Coordinates of C-alpha atoms in Angstrom, one line a residue:
M1 CA 108.3 66.8 92.2
S2 CA 109.7 69.9 90.6
I3 CA 110.3 70.0 86.9
R4 CA 113.8 71.3 86.0
R5 CA 113.9 73.7 83.1
I6 CA 116.4 73.0 80.4
S7 CA 117.9 76.1 78.8
R8 CA 117.6 76.6 75.1
S9 CA 121.4 76.9 74.9
R10 CA 121.9 73.4 76.3
L11 CA 119.3 71.9 74.0
F12 CA 120.9 73.6 70.9
P13 CA 124.6 74.0 71.5
I14 CA 125.2 74.4 67.8
P15 CA 124.8 77.9 66.4
Y16 CA 121.8 78.3 64.1
S17 CA 124.1 79.7 61.4
L18 CA 125.8 76.3 61.0
F19 CA 122.5 74.5 60.2
P20 CA 122.5 75.2 56.5
L21 CA 126.2 74.0 56.2
L22 CA 125.4 70.8 58.1
A23 CA 122.4 70.2 56.0
L24 CA 124.5 70.6 52.8
L25 CA 127.2 68.3 54.3
A26 CA 124.6 65.7 55.1
L27 CA 123.2 66.0 51.5
A28 CA 126.7 65.7 50.0
A29 CA 127.6 62.8 52.2
C30 CA 124.6 60.9 50.9
G31 CA 125.0 62.3 47.4
S32 CA 123.6 60.2 44.6
G33 CA 125.1 56.9 45.9
Q34 CA 127.4 55.6 43.2
G35 CA 127.1 58.8 41.1
Q36 CA 126.2 59.0 37.4
G37 CA 127.9 59.0 34.1
Q38 CA 131.2 57.5 33.0
P39 CA 133.7 56.8 35.8
V40 CA 136.5 59.4 36.2
R41 CA 140.0 58.0 36.7
F42 CA 142.4 59.9 38.9
T43 CA 145.7 59.2 40.7
V44 CA 146.5 59.8 44.3
P45 CA 150.3 60.0 44.6
R46 CA 152.0 58.7 47.7
G47 CA 152.0 61.3 50.4
S48 CA 149.1 63.3 49.0
G49 CA 147.0 65.4 51.3
M50 CA 143.3 65.8 51.4
S51 CA 143.4 69.3 49.9
A52 CA 145.3 68.2 46.8
V53 CA 142.9 65.2 46.3
A54 CA 139.8 67.5 46.8
D55 CA 141.2 69.9 44.2
T56 CA 141.7 67.0 41.7
L57 CA 138.2 65.7 42.3
N58 CA 136.8 69.2 41.7
A59 CA 138.8 69.8 38.6
R60 CA 137.7 66.4 37.2
G61 CA 134.1 67.1 37.9
V62 CA 133.6 64.5 40.5
I63 CA 132.6 66.9 43.3
G64 CA 131.2 70.4 43.2
S65 CA 132.8 71.9 46.3
P66 CA 136.4 71.0 47.5
G67 CA 135.9 73.0 50.7
M68 CA 132.8 71.0 51.6
F69 CA 134.6 67.7 50.8
K70 CA 137.6 68.6 53.0
T71 CA 135.2 69.7 55.9
Y72 CA 133.4 66.4 55.7
A73 CA 136.6 64.5 55.6
R74 CA 137.8 66.3 58.8
M75 CA 134.5 65.5 60.5
K76 CA 135.0 61.9 59.6
G77 CA 138.5 61.9 60.9
V78 CA 140.0 60.4 57.7
G79 CA 142.1 63.2 56.4
S80 CA 145.4 61.5 57.1
K81 CA 144.3 58.0 56.0
L82 CA 144.6 58.4 52.2
Q83 CA 146.0 55.4 50.3
P84 CA 148.0 56.0 47.1
G85 CA 146.9 54.5 43.8
V86 CA 144.7 54.9 40.8
Y87 CA 141.0 55.3 41.5
E88 CA 137.7 55.5 39.5
V89 CA 134.7 57.4 40.8
R90 CA 131.5 58.6 39.0
P91 CA 130.6 62.3 39.1
G92 CA 128.3 63.1 41.9
A93 CA 129.2 60.1 44.0
A94 CA 128.5 60.3 47.7
F95 CA 131.4 61.7 49.8
D96 CA 131.2 58.6 52.0
L97 CA 131.7 56.4 49.0
I98 CA 134.7 58.4 47.7
L99 CA 136.3 58.6 51.1
R100 CA 135.8 54.8 51.7
K101 CA 137.6 54.1 48.4
L102 CA 140.4 56.5 49.2
T103 CA 141.0 55.2 52.7
T104 CA 140.7 51.5 52.1
G105 CA 142.8 51.5 48.9
D106 CA 139.9 50.4 46.7
V107 CA 142.0 51.1 43.6
V108 CA 141.5 50.2 39.9
K109 CA 142.8 46.7 39.2
T110 CA 143.9 45.2 36.0
R111 CA 144.6 41.6 34.8
L112 CA 147.9 40.4 33.5
V113 CA 147.7 37.2 31.5
I114 CA 150.9 35.2 30.9
P115 CA 150.2 32.4 28.4
E116 CA 152.1 29.1 28.6
G117 CA 155.1 29.0 26.3
W118 CA 155.6 32.8 26.0
E119 CA 159.0 34.3 25.8
L120 CA 160.1 37.5 27.6
R121 CA 160.0 39.5 24.4
R122 CA 156.3 38.8 24.3
I123 CA 155.6 39.2 28.0
A124 CA 157.4 42.5 28.4
P125 CA 154.8 44.6 26.5
R126 CA 152.0 43.3 28.6
I127 CA 153.9 44.2 31.8
A128 CA 154.7 47.6 30.4
Q129 CA 151.0 48.3 29.8
I130 CA 150.4 48.0 33.6
T131 CA 153.5 49.8 34.9
G132 CA 153.5 52.5 32.3
Q133 CA 157.1 52.0 31.4
P134 CA 158.4 51.5 27.9
A135 CA 158.3 47.9 26.7
D136 CA 162.0 47.9 25.7
S137 CA 163.0 49.1 29.2
V138 CA 161.0 46.4 30.8
L139 CA 162.5 43.8 28.5
S140 CA 166.0 45.0 29.3
R141 CA 165.3 44.6 33.0
L142 CA 163.9 41.1 32.4
M143 CA 167.0 40.0 30.4
D144 CA 169.5 41.4 33.0
P145 CA 171.3 38.4 34.6
A146 CA 171.4 40.3 37.9
Q147 CA 167.6 40.0 38.1
A148 CA 167.8 36.2 38.4
N149 CA 169.8 36.5 41.5
K150 CA 167.6 39.3 42.9
Y151 CA 164.4 37.2 42.6
G152 CA 166.0 33.9 43.6
V153 CA 165.6 31.9 40.3
P154 CA 168.3 29.8 38.5
G155 CA 168.8 32.1 35.6
P156 CA 170.6 33.0 33.5
T157 CA 167.9 35.6 33.1
L158 CA 164.2 35.7 34.1
E159 CA 163.4 33.8 30.9
G160 CA 161.3 30.8 32.0
Y161 CA 160.6 31.9 35.5
L162 CA 157.7 34.3 35.0
Y163 CA 155.1 31.7 35.7
P164 CA 152.3 31.5 33.2
A165 CA 148.9 32.3 34.8
T166 CA 146.3 35.1 35.2
Y167 CA 147.2 37.7 37.8
V168 CA 145.3 40.7 39.1
F169 CA 147.3 43.8 40.1
P170 CA 146.4 47.4 41.1
M171 CA 146.8 49.8 38.2
G172 CA 150.2 51.6 38.4
V173 CA 151.9 48.7 40.4
S174 CA 155.6 48.8 40.3
L175 CA 157.6 46.5 38.1
D176 CA 159.4 45.1 41.1
A177 CA 156.0 44.0 42.7
I178 CA 155.0 42.3 39.5
L179 CA 158.2 40.4 39.2
R180 CA 158.2 39.3 42.8
E181 CA 154.7 37.9 42.3
L182 CA 155.4 36.1 39.0
T183 CA 158.7 34.6 40.2
G184 CA 157.1 33.8 43.6
Q185 CA 154.4 31.9 41.8
Y186 CA 157.0 29.9 39.9
K187 CA 159.0 29.1 43.1
R188 CA 155.8 28.0 44.9
L189 CA 155.0 25.3 42.4
W190 CA 158.2 23.3 43.2
T191 CA 157.4 20.7 45.8
P192 CA 160.0 18.6 47.7
A193 CA 158.9 15.6 45.7
M194 CA 159.6 17.4 42.4
R195 CA 163.1 18.4 43.6
Q196 CA 163.8 14.8 44.6
Q197 CA 162.7 13.6 41.2
A198 CA 165.0 16.1 39.5
Q199 CA 167.9 14.6 41.5
V200 CA 166.9 11.1 40.4
L201 CA 167.1 12.3 36.8
G202 CA 170.5 13.9 37.5
M203 CA 169.2 17.3 36.6
N204 CA 169.3 20.6 38.4
E205 CA 166.4 23.1 38.5
R206 CA 167.6 25.2 35.6
E207 CA 168.0 22.1 33.4
V208 CA 164.5 20.9 34.2
V209 CA 163.0 24.3 33.4
T210 CA 165.1 24.6 30.2
L211 CA 163.9 21.2 28.9
A212 CA 160.4 21.9 30.0
S213 CA 160.3 25.1 28.1
I214 CA 161.3 23.2 24.9
V215 CA 158.6 20.6 25.6
E216 CA 156.1 23.4 26.1
K217 CA 156.9 24.9 22.7
E218 CA 156.8 21.6 20.9
A219 CA 153.6 20.1 22.3
K220 CA 150.5 21.5 20.6
V221 CA 148.5 18.6 22.2
W222 CA 149.0 18.5 25.9
S223 CA 148.6 14.8 26.2
E224 CA 151.8 14.4 24.1
R225 CA 154.0 16.3 26.5
P226 CA 155.3 13.3 28.4
T227 CA 156.1 11.5 25.2
I228 CA 157.9 14.5 23.7
A229 CA 159.8 14.8 27.0
G230 CA 160.8 11.2 26.8
V231 CA 162.2 11.7 23.3
Y232 CA 164.5 14.5 24.5
H233 CA 165.6 12.5 27.6
N234 CA 166.4 9.5 25.3
R235 CA 168.5 11.8 23.0
L236 CA 170.4 13.3 25.9
K237 CA 171.1 9.8 27.3
R238 CA 172.4 8.7 23.9
G239 CA 174.6 11.8 23.4
M240 CA 172.5 12.9 20.4
R241 CA 171.9 16.6 19.8
L242 CA 168.3 17.7 20.7
E243 CA 167.8 19.3 17.3
A244 CA 164.8 21.2 18.7
D245 CA 163.3 23.7 16.3
P246 CA 162.0 26.0 19.0
T247 CA 165.6 26.6 20.2
V248 CA 166.5 27.9 16.7
Q249 CA 163.4 30.1 16.7
Y250 CA 164.5 31.5 20.0
A251 CA 168.0 32.2 18.7
L252 CA 166.5 34.0 15.7
G253 CA 164.6 36.3 18.0
E254 CA 161.4 36.1 16.0
H255 CA 159.1 33.3 15.0
Q256 CA 159.3 31.8 11.6
R257 CA 156.3 30.0 10.2
R258 CA 158.6 27.4 8.6
L259 CA 162.1 26.8 10.0
L260 CA 164.5 26.4 7.0
R261 CA 168.1 25.1 6.8
R262 CA 169.3 28.7 6.3
H263 CA 167.8 29.7 9.7
I264 CA 169.9 26.9 11.3
Q265 CA 173.0 28.2 9.5
Q266 CA 172.2 31.8 10.3
T267 CA 172.2 31.0 14.1
A268 CA 175.1 28.5 13.9
D269 CA 177.2 30.3 16.5
D270 CA 174.3 30.9 18.9
P271 CA 174.5 28.7 22.1
Y272 CA 170.7 28.2 21.9
N273 CA 171.0 26.4 18.5
T274 CA 170.6 22.8 19.5
Y275 CA 171.2 21.6 15.9
R276 CA 174.8 22.8 16.2
N277 CA 175.4 22.5 20.0
A278 CA 175.2 19.3 22.1
G279 CA 173.2 19.1 25.3
L280 CA 170.7 21.6 26.6
P281 CA 170.8 25.3 25.7
P282 CA 172.1 27.8 28.4
G283 CA 168.7 28.4 29.8
P284 CA 164.9 28.3 29.2
I285 CA 163.5 29.6 26.0
A286 CA 160.0 30.4 27.3
S287 CA 157.8 30.1 30.4
P288 CA 156.7 26.5 30.8
S289 CA 153.5 25.4 32.5
R290 CA 153.4 23.2 35.5
G291 CA 152.2 20.4 33.2
A292 CA 155.4 20.7 31.0
I293 CA 157.6 20.7 34.1
E294 CA 155.9 17.6 35.4
A295 CA 156.2 15.9 32.1
T296 CA 159.9 16.7 32.0
L297 CA 160.2 15.2 35.5
Q298 CA 158.1 12.2 34.7
P299 CA 158.7 11.5 31.0
A300 CA 157.0 8.6 29.2
R301 CA 159.2 5.5 29.0
H302 CA 159.8 4.5 25.4
D303 CA 162.6 4.2 22.9
F304 CA 161.5 6.9 20.5
V305 CA 164.2 9.4 19.5
F306 CA 162.5 11.2 16.6
F307 CA 159.2 12.9 16.0
V308 CA 157.6 14.9 13.3
A309 CA 154.6 17.2 13.5
R310 CA 151.5 16.4 11.4
A311 CA 149.2 19.0 9.9
N312 CA 146.6 18.6 12.7
G313 CA 149.2 19.5 15.4
T314 CA 149.8 15.9 16.7
H315 CA 153.2 14.1 16.2
V316 CA 154.4 10.8 14.9
F317 CA 157.1 9.3 17.0
T318 CA 159.8 7.0 15.5
R319 CA 162.8 4.9 16.7
T320 CA 165.1 5.1 13.7
Y321 CA 166.3 7.8 11.3
N322 CA 164.9 5.9 8.3
E323 CA 161.5 5.7 9.9
H324 CA 161.7 9.4 10.6
L325 CA 162.5 10.2 7.0
R326 CA 159.5 8.2 5.8
Q327 CA 157.3 10.1 8.2
V328 CA 158.7 13.5 7.1
A329 CA 157.9 12.6 3.5
R330 CA 154.4 11.7 4.6
Y331 CA 154.0 14.9 6.5
R332 CA 155.2 16.9 3.5
A333 CA 152.6 15.1 1.3
E334 CA 149.9 16.0 3.8
M335 CA 150.9 19.6 3.7
R336 CA 150.9 19.7 -0.1
A337 CA 147.5 18.2 -0.2
Q338 CA 146.2 20.7 2.4
R339 CA 147.6 23.6 0.4
Q340 CA 146.0 22.3 -2.8
Q341 CA 142.6 22.0 -1.1
Q342 CA 142.9 25.6 0.2
A343 CA 144.0 27.1 -3.1
P344 CA 141.4 28.7 -5.4
S345 CA 140.2 26.4 -8.2
G346 CA 141.0 28.9 -10.9
R347 CA 137.8 28.2 -12.9

Protein backbone atom coordinates (compact mmCIF):
# COMPACT_ATOMS: atom_id res chain seq x y z
CA MET A 1 0.00 0.00 0.00
CA SER A 2 1.38 3.38 -0.99
CA ILE A 3 1.51 6.23 1.43
CA ARG A 4 0.11 9.45 0.03
CA ARG A 5 2.12 12.53 0.79
CA ILE A 6 0.16 15.45 2.19
CA SER A 7 1.44 18.82 1.13
CA ARG A 8 2.50 21.41 3.69
CA SER A 9 0.01 23.86 2.23
CA ARG A 10 -2.90 21.52 2.87
CA LEU A 11 -1.81 20.88 6.44
CA PHE A 12 -1.31 24.59 7.14
CA PRO A 13 -3.82 26.57 5.04
CA ILE A 14 -3.45 29.58 7.38
CA PRO A 15 -0.52 31.89 6.63
CA TYR A 16 2.21 31.86 9.24
CA SER A 17 1.91 35.64 9.54
CA LEU A 18 -1.55 35.31 11.11
CA PHE A 19 -0.46 33.02 13.93
CA PRO A 20 0.56 35.85 16.31
CA LEU A 21 -2.79 37.59 15.74
CA LEU A 22 -4.72 34.38 16.35
CA ALA A 23 -2.74 33.75 19.49
CA LEU A 24 -3.53 37.23 20.74
CA LEU A 25 -7.21 36.79 19.89
CA ALA A 26 -7.33 33.50 21.77
CA LEU A 27 -5.64 35.13 24.75
CA ALA A 28 -8.06 38.07 24.65
CA ALA A 29 -11.04 35.76 24.32
CA CYS A 30 -10.04 33.98 27.48
CA GLY A 31 -8.85 37.20 29.13
CA SER A 32 -8.93 37.13 32.89
CA GLY A 33 -12.45 35.72 33.15
CA GLN A 34 -14.62 38.18 35.02
CA GLY A 35 -11.98 40.90 34.91
CA GLN A 36 -10.63 42.88 37.85
CA GLY A 37 -11.42 46.07 39.71
CA GLN A 38 -14.68 47.99 39.97
CA PRO A 39 -17.33 47.27 37.33
CA VAL A 40 -17.53 49.86 34.55
CA ARG A 41 -21.05 50.91 33.58
CA PHE A 42 -21.78 51.83 29.97
CA THR A 43 -24.82 52.19 27.74
CA VAL A 44 -25.48 50.57 24.38
CA PRO A 45 -28.07 52.72 22.58
CA ARG A 46 -30.61 51.03 20.35
CA GLY A 47 -29.14 50.52 16.86
CA SER A 48 -25.51 50.75 17.98
CA GLY A 49 -22.87 48.94 15.91
CA MET A 50 -19.94 46.90 17.15
CA SER A 51 -17.43 49.63 16.24
CA ALA A 52 -19.13 52.20 18.48
CA VAL A 53 -19.38 49.70 21.35
CA ALA A 54 -15.72 48.70 20.96
CA ASP A 55 -14.66 52.35 21.05
CA THR A 56 -16.73 52.93 24.19
CA LEU A 57 -15.22 49.89 25.91
CA ASN A 58 -11.74 51.04 24.97
CA ALA A 59 -12.34 54.59 26.16
CA ARG A 60 -13.69 53.28 29.50
CA GLY A 61 -10.66 51.02 29.99
CA VAL A 62 -12.53 47.73 29.71
CA ILE A 63 -10.58 46.47 26.68
CA GLY A 64 -7.14 47.39 25.35
CA SER A 65 -7.69 46.98 21.62
CA PRO A 66 -10.98 47.88 19.91
CA GLY A 67 -9.68 46.42 16.64
CA MET A 68 -8.98 43.04 18.19
CA PHE A 69 -12.38 43.08 19.91
CA LYS A 70 -14.18 43.81 16.61
CA THR A 71 -12.18 41.08 14.83
CA TYR A 72 -13.10 38.55 17.49
CA ALA A 73 -16.76 39.57 17.31
CA ARG A 74 -16.72 39.05 13.53
CA MET A 75 -15.13 35.62 13.98
CA LYS A 76 -17.90 34.73 16.45
CA GLY A 77 -20.55 36.05 14.07
CA VAL A 78 -22.25 38.22 16.68
CA GLY A 79 -21.57 41.70 15.32
CA SER A 80 -25.22 42.34 14.48
CA LYS A 81 -26.75 40.80 17.61
CA LEU A 82 -26.15 43.60 20.12
CA GLN A 83 -28.94 44.27 22.60
CA PRO A 84 -29.52 47.84 23.82
CA GLY A 85 -29.32 48.61 27.51
CA VAL A 86 -27.08 49.55 30.42
CA TYR A 87 -24.26 47.10 31.13
CA GLU A 88 -21.53 46.58 33.69
CA VAL A 89 -18.21 44.85 32.96
CA ARG A 90 -14.94 44.78 34.88
CA PRO A 91 -11.74 45.93 33.13
CA GLY A 92 -9.86 43.09 31.49
CA ALA A 93 -12.89 40.80 31.24
CA ALA A 94 -12.76 38.07 28.60
CA PHE A 95 -14.12 38.99 25.17
CA ASP A 96 -16.42 35.98 25.36
CA LEU A 97 -17.94 37.25 28.61
CA ILE A 98 -18.44 40.77 27.24
CA LEU A 99 -20.01 39.56 24.00
CA ARG A 100 -22.25 37.11 25.82
CA LYS A 101 -23.60 39.97 27.94
CA LEU A 102 -24.09 42.24 24.94
CA THR A 103 -25.86 39.65 22.81
CA THR A 104 -28.10 38.13 25.48
CA GLY A 105 -29.19 41.44 27.00
CA ASP A 106 -27.61 40.71 30.39
CA VAL A 107 -28.16 44.31 31.45
CA VAL A 108 -27.91 46.01 34.82
CA LYS A 109 -31.13 45.57 36.79
CA THR A 110 -32.57 47.64 39.59
CA ARG A 111 -35.32 47.15 42.16
CA LEU A 112 -38.40 49.31 42.45
CA VAL A 113 -40.19 49.02 45.79
CA ILE A 114 -43.73 50.41 46.07
CA PRO A 115 -44.83 50.21 49.73
CA GLU A 116 -48.48 49.70 50.66
CA GLY A 117 -50.37 52.92 51.19
CA TRP A 118 -48.03 55.19 49.23
CA GLU A 119 -49.40 58.06 47.16
CA LEU A 120 -48.28 58.97 43.64
CA ARG A 121 -46.38 62.00 44.97
CA ARG A 122 -44.14 59.59 46.91
CA ILE A 123 -43.96 56.92 44.22
CA ALA A 124 -42.98 59.29 41.38
CA PRO A 125 -39.42 60.03 42.65
CA ARG A 126 -38.65 56.30 42.89
CA ILE A 127 -39.79 55.72 39.33
CA ALA A 128 -37.83 58.78 38.19
CA GLN A 129 -34.61 57.32 39.63
CA ILE A 130 -34.95 54.37 37.26
CA THR A 131 -36.11 56.17 34.13
CA GLY A 132 -33.78 59.14 34.53
CA GLN A 133 -36.65 61.60 34.07
CA PRO A 134 -37.41 64.51 36.43
CA ALA A 135 -39.70 63.46 39.28
CA ASP A 136 -42.16 66.27 38.61
CA SER A 137 -42.49 65.16 34.98
CA VAL A 138 -43.19 61.60 36.09
CA LEU A 139 -45.77 62.79 38.63
CA SER A 140 -47.48 64.93 35.99
CA ARG A 141 -47.78 61.85 33.79
CA LEU A 142 -49.16 59.73 36.64
CA MET A 143 -51.78 62.35 37.50
CA ASP A 144 -52.91 62.79 33.89
CA PRO A 145 -56.51 61.41 33.63
CA ALA A 146 -55.76 60.17 30.11
CA GLN A 147 -53.29 57.65 31.54
CA ALA A 148 -56.04 55.78 33.41
CA ASN A 149 -57.75 55.02 30.13
CA LYS A 150 -54.44 54.14 28.44
CA TYR A 151 -53.57 51.51 31.05
CA GLY A 152 -57.10 50.22 31.54
CA VAL A 153 -57.76 51.20 35.16
CA PRO A 154 -60.86 52.93 36.59
CA GLY A 155 -59.20 56.29 37.34
CA PRO A 156 -59.66 59.15 37.68
CA THR A 157 -55.82 59.06 37.55
CA LEU A 158 -53.28 56.29 38.18
CA GLU A 159 -53.57 56.96 41.94
CA GLY A 160 -54.36 53.65 43.63
CA TYR A 161 -53.52 51.46 40.64
CA LEU A 162 -49.72 51.19 40.83
CA TYR A 163 -49.76 47.95 42.78
CA PRO A 164 -47.54 47.92 45.88
CA ALA A 165 -44.85 45.27 45.52
CA THR A 166 -41.15 44.82 44.76
CA TYR A 167 -40.28 44.86 41.05
CA VAL A 168 -37.06 44.28 39.11
CA PHE A 169 -36.48 46.33 35.95
CA PRO A 170 -33.54 46.79 33.60
CA MET A 171 -31.76 50.07 34.23
CA GLY A 172 -32.96 52.72 31.81
CA VAL A 173 -36.35 51.06 31.25
CA SER A 174 -39.02 53.32 29.81
CA LEU A 175 -41.73 54.90 31.95
CA ASP A 176 -44.34 53.22 29.78
CA ALA A 177 -42.90 49.77 30.48
CA ILE A 178 -42.90 50.43 34.24
CA LEU A 179 -46.49 51.66 34.26
CA ARG A 180 -47.67 48.70 32.20
CA GLU A 181 -46.10 46.29 34.66
CA LEU A 182 -47.41 48.05 37.80
CA THR A 183 -50.95 48.49 36.49
CA GLY A 184 -50.85 44.99 35.02
CA GLN A 185 -49.99 43.60 38.45
CA TYR A 186 -52.95 45.48 39.90
CA LYS A 187 -55.35 44.13 37.26
CA ARG A 188 -54.12 40.56 37.72
CA LEU A 189 -55.08 40.53 41.40
CA TRP A 190 -58.78 40.90 40.59
CA THR A 191 -60.44 37.48 40.43
CA PRO A 192 -63.97 36.74 39.17
CA ALA A 193 -64.98 36.03 42.77
CA MET A 194 -63.76 39.46 43.88
CA ARG A 195 -65.71 41.17 41.12
CA GLN A 196 -68.80 39.22 42.05
CA GLN A 197 -68.43 40.24 45.70
CA ALA A 198 -68.15 43.89 44.67
CA GLN A 199 -71.47 43.55 42.87
CA VAL A 200 -73.02 42.03 46.01
CA LEU A 201 -71.90 45.11 47.93
CA GLY A 202 -73.28 47.38 45.22
CA MET A 203 -69.84 48.85 44.50
CA ASN A 204 -67.88 49.27 41.30
CA GLU A 205 -64.15 48.68 41.00
CA ARG A 206 -63.15 52.30 41.56
CA GLU A 207 -65.29 52.54 44.70
CA VAL A 208 -63.75 49.37 46.13
CA VAL A 209 -60.20 50.59 45.53
CA THR A 210 -61.04 54.05 46.86
CA LEU A 211 -62.39 52.67 50.13
CA ALA A 212 -59.55 50.14 50.32
CA SER A 213 -57.00 52.95 50.03
CA ILE A 214 -58.59 54.68 53.04
CA VAL A 215 -58.58 51.42 55.00
CA GLU A 216 -54.91 50.94 54.09
CA LYS A 217 -53.98 54.36 55.42
CA GLU A 218 -55.97 53.97 58.65
CA ALA A 219 -54.89 50.45 59.61
CA LYS A 220 -51.52 50.35 61.35
CA VAL A 221 -52.27 46.83 62.57
CA TRP A 222 -53.21 44.63 59.63
CA SER A 223 -55.58 42.45 61.63
CA GLU A 224 -57.81 45.51 62.13
CA ARG A 225 -58.39 46.11 58.43
CA PRO A 226 -61.68 44.15 58.19
CA THR A 227 -63.01 45.93 61.30
CA ILE A 228 -62.07 49.37 59.98
CA ALA A 229 -63.60 48.51 56.61
CA GLY A 230 -66.77 47.46 58.45
CA VAL A 231 -66.96 50.86 60.18
CA TYR A 232 -66.84 52.69 56.86
CA HIS A 233 -69.40 50.36 55.27
CA ASN A 234 -71.71 51.00 58.22
CA ARG A 235 -71.30 54.77 57.92
CA LEU A 236 -72.03 54.67 54.19
CA LYS A 237 -75.15 52.59 54.76
CA ARG A 238 -76.41 55.03 57.40
CA GLY A 239 -75.71 58.06 55.23
CA MET A 240 -73.01 59.31 57.59
CA ARG A 241 -69.97 61.13 56.29
CA LEU A 242 -66.81 59.01 56.40
CA GLU A 243 -64.84 61.70 58.27
CA ALA A 244 -61.63 59.87 57.40
CA ASP A 245 -58.49 61.76 58.39
CA PRO A 246 -56.36 60.31 55.53
CA THR A 247 -58.64 61.93 52.94
CA VAL A 248 -57.96 65.36 54.44
CA GLN A 249 -54.24 64.60 54.51
CA TYR A 250 -54.51 63.76 50.81
CA ALA A 251 -56.34 67.00 50.09
CA LEU A 252 -53.61 68.93 51.91
CA GLY A 253 -50.98 67.41 49.65
CA GLU A 254 -48.61 66.73 52.52
CA HIS A 255 -48.72 64.65 55.68
CA GLN A 256 -49.44 66.38 58.96
CA ARG A 257 -48.39 64.64 62.15
CA ARG A 258 -51.59 65.84 63.80
CA LEU A 259 -54.68 66.70 61.83
CA LEU A 260 -56.24 69.86 63.23
CA ARG A 261 -59.60 71.51 62.74
CA ARG A 262 -57.94 74.23 60.68
CA HIS A 263 -56.71 71.61 58.21
CA ILE A 264 -60.29 70.46 57.68
CA GLN A 265 -61.38 74.04 57.15
CA GLN A 266 -58.42 74.71 54.86
CA THR A 267 -59.55 71.92 52.53
CA ALA A 268 -63.28 72.52 52.89
CA ASP A 269 -63.83 72.89 49.14
CA ASP A 270 -61.70 69.91 48.16
CA PRO A 271 -63.78 66.92 46.93
CA TYR A 272 -61.44 64.57 48.82
CA ASN A 273 -62.38 66.08 52.19
CA THR A 274 -64.76 63.48 53.64
CA TYR A 275 -65.52 65.64 56.66
CA ARG A 276 -67.30 68.11 54.38
CA ASN A 277 -68.45 65.81 51.55
CA ALA A 278 -70.78 62.82 51.80
CA GLY A 279 -69.92 59.43 50.35
CA LEU A 280 -66.61 58.31 48.93
CA PRO A 281 -64.04 60.73 47.51
CA PRO A 282 -63.61 60.88 43.70
CA GLY A 283 -60.92 58.22 43.65
CA PRO A 284 -58.25 56.37 45.65
CA ILE A 285 -55.88 58.30 47.89
CA ALA A 286 -53.03 55.74 47.79
CA SER A 287 -52.07 52.30 46.51
CA PRO A 288 -53.88 49.70 48.64
CA SER A 289 -52.55 46.20 49.20
CA ARG A 290 -54.41 43.06 48.29
CA GLY A 291 -55.22 42.64 51.99
CA ALA A 292 -56.91 46.04 52.17
CA ILE A 293 -58.92 45.34 49.02
CA GLU A 294 -60.00 41.96 50.38
CA ALA A 295 -60.95 43.55 53.72
CA THR A 296 -63.07 46.09 51.86
CA LEU A 297 -64.81 43.31 49.94
CA GLN A 298 -65.23 41.14 53.05
CA PRO A 299 -65.65 43.61 55.93
CA ALA A 300 -66.18 42.43 59.49
CA ARG A 301 -69.84 42.38 60.50
CA HIS A 302 -70.50 44.60 63.51
CA ASP A 303 -72.39 47.77 64.43
CA PHE A 304 -69.41 50.05 65.13
CA VAL A 305 -69.47 53.47 63.44
CA PHE A 306 -66.61 55.21 65.25
CA PHE A 307 -63.01 54.43 66.09
CA VAL A 308 -60.11 56.28 67.63
CA ALA A 309 -56.43 55.48 67.40
CA ARG A 310 -54.46 54.64 70.53
CA ALA A 311 -50.83 55.49 71.18
CA ASN A 312 -49.71 51.95 70.27
CA GLY A 313 -51.31 52.11 66.79
CA THR A 314 -54.36 49.99 67.58
CA HIS A 315 -57.90 51.38 67.60
CA VAL A 316 -60.86 51.40 69.95
CA PHE A 317 -64.18 50.90 68.17
CA THR A 318 -67.45 52.31 69.47
CA ARG A 319 -71.14 52.35 68.55
CA THR A 320 -72.29 55.78 69.76
CA TYR A 321 -70.94 59.31 69.61
CA ASN A 322 -70.86 59.59 73.40
CA GLU A 323 -68.80 56.42 73.65
CA HIS A 324 -66.52 57.80 70.99
CA LEU A 325 -65.99 61.06 72.89
CA ARG A 326 -65.06 59.12 76.04
CA GLN A 327 -62.48 57.14 74.10
CA VAL A 328 -61.09 60.31 72.50
CA ALA A 329 -60.63 61.77 75.99
CA ARG A 330 -58.89 58.59 77.10
CA TYR A 331 -56.63 58.67 74.02
CA ARG A 332 -55.65 62.27 74.71
CA ALA A 333 -54.83 61.37 78.31
CA GLU A 334 -52.62 58.53 77.03
CA MET A 335 -50.81 60.92 74.71
CA ARG A 336 -50.24 63.46 77.49
CA ALA A 337 -48.84 60.76 79.74
CA GLN A 338 -46.58 59.53 76.98
CA ARG A 339 -45.25 63.03 76.29
CA GLN A 340 -44.58 63.57 80.01
CA GLN A 341 -42.61 60.32 80.18
CA GLN A 342 -40.52 61.34 77.16
CA ALA A 343 -39.87 64.89 78.39
CA PRO A 344 -36.56 65.57 80.22
CA SER A 345 -36.87 65.66 84.01
CA GLY A 346 -35.39 69.18 84.33
CA ARG A 347 -33.33 68.24 87.40
